[in-house]
mmCIF file of C-alpha atoms in Angstrom:
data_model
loop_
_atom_site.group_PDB
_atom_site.id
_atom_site.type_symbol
_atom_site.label_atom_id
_atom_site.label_comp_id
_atom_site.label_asym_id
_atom_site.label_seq_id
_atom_site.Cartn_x
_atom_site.Cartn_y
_atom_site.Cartn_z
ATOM 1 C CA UNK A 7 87.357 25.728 119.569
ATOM 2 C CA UNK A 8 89.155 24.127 116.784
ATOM 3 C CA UNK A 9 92.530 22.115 117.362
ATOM 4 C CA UNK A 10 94.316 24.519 115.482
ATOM 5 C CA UNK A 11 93.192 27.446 116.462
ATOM 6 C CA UNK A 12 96.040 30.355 117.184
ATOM 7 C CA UNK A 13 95.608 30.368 120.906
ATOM 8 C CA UNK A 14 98.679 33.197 120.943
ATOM 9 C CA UNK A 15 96.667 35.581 118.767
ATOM 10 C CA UNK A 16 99.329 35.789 116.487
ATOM 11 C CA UNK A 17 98.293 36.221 112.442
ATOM 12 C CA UNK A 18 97.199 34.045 110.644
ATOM 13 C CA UNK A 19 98.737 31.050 108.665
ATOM 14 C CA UNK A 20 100.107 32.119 104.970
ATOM 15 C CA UNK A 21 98.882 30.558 102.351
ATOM 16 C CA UNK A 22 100.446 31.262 98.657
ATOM 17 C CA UNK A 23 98.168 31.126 95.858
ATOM 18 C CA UNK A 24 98.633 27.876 93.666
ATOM 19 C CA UNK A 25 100.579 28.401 90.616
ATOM 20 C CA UNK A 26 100.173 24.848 89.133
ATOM 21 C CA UNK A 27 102.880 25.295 85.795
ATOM 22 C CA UNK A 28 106.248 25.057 87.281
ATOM 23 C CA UNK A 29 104.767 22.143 89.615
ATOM 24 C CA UNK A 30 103.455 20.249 86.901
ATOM 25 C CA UNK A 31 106.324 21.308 84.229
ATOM 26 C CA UNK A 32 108.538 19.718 87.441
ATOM 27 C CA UNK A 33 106.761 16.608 87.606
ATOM 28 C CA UNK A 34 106.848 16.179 84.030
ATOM 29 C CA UNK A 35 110.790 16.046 84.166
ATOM 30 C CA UNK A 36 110.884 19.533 82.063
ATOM 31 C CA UNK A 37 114.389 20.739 83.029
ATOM 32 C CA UNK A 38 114.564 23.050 86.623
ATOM 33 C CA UNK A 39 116.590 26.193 84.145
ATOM 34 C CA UNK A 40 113.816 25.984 81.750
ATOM 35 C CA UNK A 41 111.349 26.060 84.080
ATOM 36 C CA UNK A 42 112.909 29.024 86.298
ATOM 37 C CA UNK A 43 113.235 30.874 82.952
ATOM 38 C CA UNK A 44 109.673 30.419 81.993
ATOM 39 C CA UNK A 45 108.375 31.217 85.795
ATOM 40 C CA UNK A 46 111.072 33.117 87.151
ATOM 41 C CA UNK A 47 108.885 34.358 90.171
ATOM 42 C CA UNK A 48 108.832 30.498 91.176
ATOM 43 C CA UNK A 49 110.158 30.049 94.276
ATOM 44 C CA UNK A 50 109.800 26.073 93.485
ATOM 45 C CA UNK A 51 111.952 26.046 90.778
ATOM 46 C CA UNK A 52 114.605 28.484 92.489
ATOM 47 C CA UNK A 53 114.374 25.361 94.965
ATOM 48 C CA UNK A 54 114.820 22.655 92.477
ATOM 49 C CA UNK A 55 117.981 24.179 90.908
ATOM 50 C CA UNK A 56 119.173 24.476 94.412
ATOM 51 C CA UNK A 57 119.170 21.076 95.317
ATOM 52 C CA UNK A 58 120.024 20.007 92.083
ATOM 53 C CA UNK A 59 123.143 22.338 91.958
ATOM 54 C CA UNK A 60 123.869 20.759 96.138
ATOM 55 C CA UNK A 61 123.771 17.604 95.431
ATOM 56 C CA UNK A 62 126.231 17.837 92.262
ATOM 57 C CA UNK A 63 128.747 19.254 94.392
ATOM 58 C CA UNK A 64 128.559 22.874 93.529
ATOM 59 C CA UNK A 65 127.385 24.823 96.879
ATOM 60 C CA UNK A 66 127.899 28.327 95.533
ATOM 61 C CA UNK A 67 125.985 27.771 93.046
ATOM 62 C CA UNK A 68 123.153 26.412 94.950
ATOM 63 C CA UNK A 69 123.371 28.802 97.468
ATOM 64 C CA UNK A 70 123.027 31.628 94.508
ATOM 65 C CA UNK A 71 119.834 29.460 93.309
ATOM 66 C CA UNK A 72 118.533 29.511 96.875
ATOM 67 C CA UNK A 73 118.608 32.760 97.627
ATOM 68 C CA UNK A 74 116.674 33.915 94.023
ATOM 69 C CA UNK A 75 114.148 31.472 95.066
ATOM 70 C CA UNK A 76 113.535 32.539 98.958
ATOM 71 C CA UNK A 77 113.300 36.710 97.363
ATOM 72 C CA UNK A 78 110.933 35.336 95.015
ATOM 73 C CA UNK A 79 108.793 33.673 97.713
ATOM 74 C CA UNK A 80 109.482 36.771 100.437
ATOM 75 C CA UNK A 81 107.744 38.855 97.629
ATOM 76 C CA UNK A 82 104.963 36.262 96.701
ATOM 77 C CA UNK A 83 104.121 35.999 100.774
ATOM 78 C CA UNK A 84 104.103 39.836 101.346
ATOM 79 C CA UNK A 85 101.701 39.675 98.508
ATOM 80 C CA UNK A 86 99.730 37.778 99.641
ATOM 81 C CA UNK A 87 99.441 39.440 103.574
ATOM 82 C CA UNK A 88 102.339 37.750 105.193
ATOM 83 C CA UNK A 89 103.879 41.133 107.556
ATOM 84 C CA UNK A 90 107.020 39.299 108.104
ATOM 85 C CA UNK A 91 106.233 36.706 110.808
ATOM 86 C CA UNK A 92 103.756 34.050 111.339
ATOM 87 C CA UNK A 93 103.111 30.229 109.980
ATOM 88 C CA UNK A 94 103.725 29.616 106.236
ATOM 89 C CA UNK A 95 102.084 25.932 106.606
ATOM 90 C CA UNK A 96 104.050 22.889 104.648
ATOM 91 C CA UNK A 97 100.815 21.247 104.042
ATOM 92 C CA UNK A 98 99.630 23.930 101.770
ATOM 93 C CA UNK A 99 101.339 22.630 98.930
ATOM 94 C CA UNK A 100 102.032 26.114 96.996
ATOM 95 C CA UNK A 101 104.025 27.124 99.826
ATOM 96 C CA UNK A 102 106.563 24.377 99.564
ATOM 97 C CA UNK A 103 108.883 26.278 97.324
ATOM 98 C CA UNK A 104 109.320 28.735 99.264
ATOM 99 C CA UNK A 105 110.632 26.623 102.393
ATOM 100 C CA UNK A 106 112.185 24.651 100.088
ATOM 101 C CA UNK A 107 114.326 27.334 99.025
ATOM 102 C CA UNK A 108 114.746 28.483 102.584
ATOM 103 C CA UNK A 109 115.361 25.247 103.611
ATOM 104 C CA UNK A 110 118.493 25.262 100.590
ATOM 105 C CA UNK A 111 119.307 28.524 101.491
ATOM 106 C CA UNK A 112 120.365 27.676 105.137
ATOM 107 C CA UNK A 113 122.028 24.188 103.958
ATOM 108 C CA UNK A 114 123.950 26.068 101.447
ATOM 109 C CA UNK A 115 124.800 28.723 103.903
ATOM 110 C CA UNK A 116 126.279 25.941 106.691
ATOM 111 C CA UNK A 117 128.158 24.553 103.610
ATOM 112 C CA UNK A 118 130.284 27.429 103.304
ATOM 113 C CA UNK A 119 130.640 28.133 106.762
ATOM 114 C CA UNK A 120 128.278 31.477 107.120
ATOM 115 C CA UNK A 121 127.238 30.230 110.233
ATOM 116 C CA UNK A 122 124.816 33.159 111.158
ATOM 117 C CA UNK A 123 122.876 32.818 108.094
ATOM 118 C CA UNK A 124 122.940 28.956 108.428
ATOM 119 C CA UNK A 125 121.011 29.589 111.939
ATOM 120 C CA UNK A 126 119.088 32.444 110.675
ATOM 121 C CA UNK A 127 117.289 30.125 107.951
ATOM 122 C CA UNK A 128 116.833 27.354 110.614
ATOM 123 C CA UNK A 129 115.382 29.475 113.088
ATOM 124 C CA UNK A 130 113.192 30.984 110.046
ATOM 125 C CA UNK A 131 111.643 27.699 108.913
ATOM 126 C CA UNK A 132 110.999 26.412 111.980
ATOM 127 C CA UNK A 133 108.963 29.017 113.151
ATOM 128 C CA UNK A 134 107.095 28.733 109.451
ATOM 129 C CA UNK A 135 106.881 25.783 109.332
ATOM 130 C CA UNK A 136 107.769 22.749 111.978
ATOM 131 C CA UNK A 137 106.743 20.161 109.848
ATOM 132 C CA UNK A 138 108.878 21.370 107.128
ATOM 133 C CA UNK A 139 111.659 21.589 108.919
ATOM 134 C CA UNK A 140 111.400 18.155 109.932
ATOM 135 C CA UNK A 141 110.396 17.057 106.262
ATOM 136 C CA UNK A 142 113.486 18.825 104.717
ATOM 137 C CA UNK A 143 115.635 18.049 107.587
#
């Protein structure tokens, strides 16, 4: 029996196919709006603009950005099997947009005081995803 092996019988882990472009278009310092206009099913660029639009002060914003980038990456994981529930693994680095964005989603929601949603988006990653919950913070 492996070590991480479902013992619940729950489904199966998530895993997004890799969509290298935005990543690398990212990395190279291309700008987050061009990149989210050239992909705009990129949940990782959705992300980007998200934290990019937190950290400069403007929350609405962000929270706007977050939210196109955690549809994007609810469509991409029904696509690829996810029925709603079950782990969406960090370490499978073409998922990280999407918690990213999740992740941004409930930061931006706390920000402006929707307190459900904030919780809702906690709750959400952590069952995806422990260890990006405890990445992202």
């Amino acid at each position: 029996m492996s070590i991480h092996e479902n013992l619940l019988g729950g489904p199966p882990p998530t895993h997004l196919p890799d969509d290298p472009g935005p990543r690398e278009l990212l990395a190279s310092g291309a700008a987050p709006a061009e990149v989210a206009a050239k992909y705009p099913a990129s949940s990782l660029a959705w992300a980007q603009l998200a934290d990019d639009a937190f950290e400069g002060g403007r929350v609405v914003e962000s929270y706007a950005y977050a939210r196109t980038g955690y549809h994007r990456g609810l469509d991409a994981l029904r696509r690829s099997g996810w029925k709603g529930h079950g782990p969406v693994p960090w370490e499978h680095e073409p998922n990280r947009g999407f918690l990213r964005a999740l992740h941004a989603l409930g930061r931006a929601a706390q920000a402006i005081g929707e307190q459900e949603e904030y919780e809702r988006c906690s709750g959400f990653l952590r069952d995806s995803s422990q260890t990006a919950a405890d990445t992202l913070g």
